[in-house]
Short mmCIF file of C-alpha atoms in Angstrom, two decimals:
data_model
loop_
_atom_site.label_atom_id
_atom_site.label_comp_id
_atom_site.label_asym_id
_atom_site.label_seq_id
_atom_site.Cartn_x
_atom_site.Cartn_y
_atom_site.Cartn_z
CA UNK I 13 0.00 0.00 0.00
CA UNK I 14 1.60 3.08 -1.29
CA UNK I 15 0.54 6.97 -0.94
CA UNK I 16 1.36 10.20 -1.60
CA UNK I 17 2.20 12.52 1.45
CA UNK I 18 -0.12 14.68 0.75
CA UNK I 19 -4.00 14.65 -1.38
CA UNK I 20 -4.17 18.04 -1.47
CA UNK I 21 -7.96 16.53 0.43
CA UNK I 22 -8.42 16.42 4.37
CA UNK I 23 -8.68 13.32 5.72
CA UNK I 24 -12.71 13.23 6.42
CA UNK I 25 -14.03 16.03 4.40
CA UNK I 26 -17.20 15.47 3.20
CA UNK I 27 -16.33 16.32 -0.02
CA UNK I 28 -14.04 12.93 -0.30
CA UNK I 29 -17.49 10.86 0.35
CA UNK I 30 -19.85 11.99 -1.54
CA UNK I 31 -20.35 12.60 -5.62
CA UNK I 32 -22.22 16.12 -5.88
CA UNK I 33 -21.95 17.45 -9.35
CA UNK I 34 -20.69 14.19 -10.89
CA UNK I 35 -21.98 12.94 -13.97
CA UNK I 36 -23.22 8.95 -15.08
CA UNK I 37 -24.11 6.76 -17.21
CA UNK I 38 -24.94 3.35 -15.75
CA UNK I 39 -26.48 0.69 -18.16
CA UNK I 40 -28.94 -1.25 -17.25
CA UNK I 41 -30.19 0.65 -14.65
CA UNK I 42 -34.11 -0.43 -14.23
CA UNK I 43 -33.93 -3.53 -12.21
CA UNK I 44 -31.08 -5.63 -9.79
CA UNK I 45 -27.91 -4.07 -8.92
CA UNK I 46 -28.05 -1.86 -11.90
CA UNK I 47 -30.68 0.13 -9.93
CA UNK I 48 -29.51 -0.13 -6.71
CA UNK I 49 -26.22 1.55 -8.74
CA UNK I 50 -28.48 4.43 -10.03
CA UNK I 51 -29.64 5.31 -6.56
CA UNK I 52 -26.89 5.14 -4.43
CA UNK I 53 -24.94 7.40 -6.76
CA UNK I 54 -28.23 9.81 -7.35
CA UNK I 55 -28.55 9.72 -3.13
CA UNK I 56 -24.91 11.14 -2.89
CA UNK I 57 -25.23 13.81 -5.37
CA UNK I 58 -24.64 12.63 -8.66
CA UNK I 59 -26.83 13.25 -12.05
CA UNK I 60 -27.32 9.46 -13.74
CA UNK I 61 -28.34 9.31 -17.04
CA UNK I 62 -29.58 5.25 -17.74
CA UNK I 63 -31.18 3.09 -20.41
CA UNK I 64 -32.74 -0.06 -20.45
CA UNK I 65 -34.30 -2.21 -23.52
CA UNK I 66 -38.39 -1.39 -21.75
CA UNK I 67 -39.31 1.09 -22.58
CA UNK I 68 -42.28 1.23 -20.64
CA UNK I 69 -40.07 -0.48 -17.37
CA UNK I 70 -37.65 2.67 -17.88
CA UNK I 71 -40.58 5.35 -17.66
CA UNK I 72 -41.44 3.48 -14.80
CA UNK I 73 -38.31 3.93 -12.56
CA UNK I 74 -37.47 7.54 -14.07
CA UNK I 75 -40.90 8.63 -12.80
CA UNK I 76 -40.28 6.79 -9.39
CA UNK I 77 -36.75 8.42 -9.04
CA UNK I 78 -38.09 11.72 -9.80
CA UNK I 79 -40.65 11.45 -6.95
CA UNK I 80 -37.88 10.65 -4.43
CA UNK I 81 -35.71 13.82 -5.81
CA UNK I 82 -33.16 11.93 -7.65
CA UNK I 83 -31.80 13.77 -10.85
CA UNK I 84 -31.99 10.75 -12.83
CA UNK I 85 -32.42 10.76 -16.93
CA UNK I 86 -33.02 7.90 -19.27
CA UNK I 87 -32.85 6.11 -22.98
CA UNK I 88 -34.55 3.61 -24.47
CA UNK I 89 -31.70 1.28 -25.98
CA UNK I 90 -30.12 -2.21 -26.76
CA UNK I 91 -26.59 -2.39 -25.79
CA UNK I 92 -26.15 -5.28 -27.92
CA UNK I 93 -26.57 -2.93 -31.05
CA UNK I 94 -23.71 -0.95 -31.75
CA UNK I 95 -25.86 2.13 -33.73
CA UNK I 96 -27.82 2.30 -30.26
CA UNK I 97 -24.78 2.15 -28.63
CA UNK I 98 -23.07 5.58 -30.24
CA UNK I 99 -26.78 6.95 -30.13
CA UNK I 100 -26.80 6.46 -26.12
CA UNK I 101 -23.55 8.40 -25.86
CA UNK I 102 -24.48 11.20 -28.12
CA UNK I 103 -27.25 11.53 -26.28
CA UNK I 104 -25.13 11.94 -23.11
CA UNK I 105 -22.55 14.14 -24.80
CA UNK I 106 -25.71 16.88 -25.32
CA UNK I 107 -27.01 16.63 -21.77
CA UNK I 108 -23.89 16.32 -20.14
CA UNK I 109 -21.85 18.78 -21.95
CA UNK I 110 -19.79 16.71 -23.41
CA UNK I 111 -18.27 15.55 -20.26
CA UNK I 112 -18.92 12.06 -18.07
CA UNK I 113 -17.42 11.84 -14.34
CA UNK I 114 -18.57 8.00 -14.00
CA UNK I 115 -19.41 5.27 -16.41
CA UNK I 116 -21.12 1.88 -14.81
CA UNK I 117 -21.27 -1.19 -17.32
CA UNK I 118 -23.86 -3.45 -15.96
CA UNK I 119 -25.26 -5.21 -18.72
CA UNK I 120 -24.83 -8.82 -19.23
CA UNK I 121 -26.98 -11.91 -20.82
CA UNK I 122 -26.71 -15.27 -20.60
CA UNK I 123 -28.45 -18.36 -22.53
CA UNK I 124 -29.66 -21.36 -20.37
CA UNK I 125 -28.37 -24.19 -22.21
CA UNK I 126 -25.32 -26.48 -22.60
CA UNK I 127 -22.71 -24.33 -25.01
CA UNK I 128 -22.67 -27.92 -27.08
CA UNK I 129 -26.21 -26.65 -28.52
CA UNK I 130 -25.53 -22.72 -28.84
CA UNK I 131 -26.26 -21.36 -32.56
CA UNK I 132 -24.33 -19.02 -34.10
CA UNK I 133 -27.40 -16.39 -33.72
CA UNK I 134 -26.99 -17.11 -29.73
CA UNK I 135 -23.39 -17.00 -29.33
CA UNK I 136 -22.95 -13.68 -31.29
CA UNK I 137 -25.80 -12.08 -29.19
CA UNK I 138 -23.91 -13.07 -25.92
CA UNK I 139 -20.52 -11.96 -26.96
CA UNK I 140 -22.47 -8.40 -28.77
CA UNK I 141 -23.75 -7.97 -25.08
CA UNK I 142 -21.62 -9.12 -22.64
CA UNK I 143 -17.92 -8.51 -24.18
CA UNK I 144 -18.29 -6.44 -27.50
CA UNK I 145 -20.73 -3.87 -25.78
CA UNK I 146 -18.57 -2.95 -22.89
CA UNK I 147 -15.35 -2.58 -24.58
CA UNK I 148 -16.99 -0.45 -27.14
CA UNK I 149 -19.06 2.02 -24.52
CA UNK I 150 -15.46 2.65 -23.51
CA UNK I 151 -13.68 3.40 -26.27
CA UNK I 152 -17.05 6.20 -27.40
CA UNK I 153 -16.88 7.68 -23.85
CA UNK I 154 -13.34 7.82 -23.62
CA UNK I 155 -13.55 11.31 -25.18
CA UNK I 156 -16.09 12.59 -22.31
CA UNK I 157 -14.42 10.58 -19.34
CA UNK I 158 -11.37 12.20 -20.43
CA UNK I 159 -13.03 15.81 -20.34
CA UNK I 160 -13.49 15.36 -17.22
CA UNK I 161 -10.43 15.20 -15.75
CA UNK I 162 -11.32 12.71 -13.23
CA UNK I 163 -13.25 9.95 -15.16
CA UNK I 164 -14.33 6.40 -13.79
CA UNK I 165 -15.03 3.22 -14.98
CA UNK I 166 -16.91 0.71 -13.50
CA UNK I 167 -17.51 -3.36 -14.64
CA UNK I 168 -19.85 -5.50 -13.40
CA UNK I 169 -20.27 -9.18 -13.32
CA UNK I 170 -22.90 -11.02 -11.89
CA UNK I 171 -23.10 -14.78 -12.14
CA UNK I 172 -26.46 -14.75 -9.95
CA UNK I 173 -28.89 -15.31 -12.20
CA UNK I 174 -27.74 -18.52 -13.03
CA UNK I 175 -26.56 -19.96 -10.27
CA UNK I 176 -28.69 -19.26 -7.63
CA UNK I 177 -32.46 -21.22 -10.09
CA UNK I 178 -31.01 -24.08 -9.03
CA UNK I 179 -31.80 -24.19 -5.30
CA UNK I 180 -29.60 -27.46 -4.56
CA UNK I 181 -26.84 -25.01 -6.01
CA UNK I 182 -27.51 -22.31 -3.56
CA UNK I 183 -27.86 -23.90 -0.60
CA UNK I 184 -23.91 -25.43 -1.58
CA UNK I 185 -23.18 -21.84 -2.66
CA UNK I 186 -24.36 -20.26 1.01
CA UNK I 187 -22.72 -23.32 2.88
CA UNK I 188 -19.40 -22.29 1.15
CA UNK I 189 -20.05 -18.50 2.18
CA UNK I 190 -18.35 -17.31 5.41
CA UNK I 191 -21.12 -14.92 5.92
CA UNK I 192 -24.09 -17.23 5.12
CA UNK I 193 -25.87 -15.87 2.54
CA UNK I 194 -26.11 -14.38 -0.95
CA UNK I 195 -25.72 -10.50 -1.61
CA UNK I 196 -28.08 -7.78 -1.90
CA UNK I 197 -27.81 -5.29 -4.84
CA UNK I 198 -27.48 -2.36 -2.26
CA UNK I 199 -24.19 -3.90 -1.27
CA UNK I 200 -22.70 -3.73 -4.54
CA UNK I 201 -24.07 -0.14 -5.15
CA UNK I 202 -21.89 0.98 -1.73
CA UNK I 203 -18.64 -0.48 -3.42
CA UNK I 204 -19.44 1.29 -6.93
CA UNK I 205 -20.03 4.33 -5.46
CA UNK I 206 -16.95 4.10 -2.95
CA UNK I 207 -14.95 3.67 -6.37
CA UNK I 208 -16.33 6.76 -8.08
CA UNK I 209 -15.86 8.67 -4.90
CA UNK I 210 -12.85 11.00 -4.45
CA UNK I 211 -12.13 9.15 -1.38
CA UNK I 212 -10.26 6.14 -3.54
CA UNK I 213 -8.98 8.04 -6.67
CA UNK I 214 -5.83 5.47 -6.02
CA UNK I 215 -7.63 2.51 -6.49
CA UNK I 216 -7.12 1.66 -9.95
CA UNK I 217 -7.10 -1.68 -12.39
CA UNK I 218 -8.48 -4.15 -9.37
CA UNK I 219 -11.01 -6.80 -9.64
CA UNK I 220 -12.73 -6.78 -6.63
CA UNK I 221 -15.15 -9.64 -4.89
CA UNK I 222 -17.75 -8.76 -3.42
CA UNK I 223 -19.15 -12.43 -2.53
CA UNK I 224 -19.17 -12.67 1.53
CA UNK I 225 -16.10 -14.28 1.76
CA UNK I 226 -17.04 -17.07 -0.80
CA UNK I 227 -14.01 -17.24 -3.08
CA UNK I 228 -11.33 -17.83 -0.09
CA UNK I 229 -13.30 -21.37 -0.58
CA UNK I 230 -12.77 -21.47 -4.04
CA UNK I 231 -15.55 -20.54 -6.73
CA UNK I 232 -16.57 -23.54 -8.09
CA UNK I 233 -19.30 -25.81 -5.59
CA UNK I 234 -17.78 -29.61 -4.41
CA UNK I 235 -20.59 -31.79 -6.72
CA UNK I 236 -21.58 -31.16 -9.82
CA UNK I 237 -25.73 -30.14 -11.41
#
């Protein structure tokens, strides 16, 4: 652990903990963690622009966040589609002045069946999704994270809604867990928002667990389903 003598911050200024006048984008931002994301950054300060493929789900939560105060925008759009990609960030360029503080990727898919059977339809959707769609929302907000002087970039992985249908699974999963049961979304949001925070601008390039002590077991359960 390494640090410079001096952050030009004092140690336990508010301003360290908390994200007013930050900007972000955080995909997938209707349901699961990606909404617990959107609030707990909104509730410290920040304006979050979102999207989500429902259009009618997204009206939804951008009419519930506005009733609780939150300065919380939204698009209608399919991450898997590159033109709807670019369109998302133009759209974020003109509301955000071409800047971006914060960007969350928290979009993922997965297809319930052996990868023996997977068409080629299938396996291109997952990889447009889960690989090609986050690598390329980087490289068109790079420009806008990088006006910003101060940009952040958050990933996301999630291997929940898989695992945890099978109950057998589960129960092995939580019986492997030091603290005894599965996450809530809200305690992801606290470690994305402790990442955009001033507070850890030297906390860079780590892949962090957030499993309740899980992988010190090892990830993979003892029997096979």
């Amino acid at each position: 652990m390494a640090a410079a003598e001096s952050s030009g911050t004092a140690i336990g200024s508010s301003g360290r903990w908390a994200l007013h006048g930050k900007t972000a984008v955080v995909s997938g931002g209707t349901r699961g963690i990606g909404r617990a994301v959107v609030e707990e950054l909104a509730a410290l300060g920040a304006t979050v622009h979102t999207c989500s493929r429902k259009a009618e789900e997204l009206g939804e939560r951008i009419k519930e966040w506005e009733g609780r105060g939150f300065r919380v925008t939204g698009s209608v759009c399919d991450l898997s589609v590159r033109d709807q990609r670019e369109r998302l960030l133009r759209e974020v360029a003109d509301r955000f002045g071409d800047k971006l503080d914060i960007l969350v990727n928290n979009v993922g898919t997965n297809i319930r069946k052996p990868t023996t059977e997977f068409s080629a339809e299938e396996y291109s959707f997952v990889m447009a999704t889960n690989l090609e769609s986050a690598y390329h929302l980087c490289q068109i907000a790079h420009p806008l994270l990088k006006s910003s002087g101060s940009g952040s970039i958050v990933f996301i992985s999630s291997v929940c809604g898989v695992l945890l249908e099978n109950k057998a699974m589960e129960e092995q999963i939580v019986g492997r867990t030091p603290l005894g049961r599965v996450g809530e979304p809200g305690e992801i949001s606290a470690l994305v928002a402790f990442l955009c925070m001033p507070g850890s601008t030297y906390i860079t390039g780590q892949t962090i667990s957030v499993d309740g002590g899980m992988t010190v077991n090892g990830f993979y359960p003892t029997k096979p389903f």
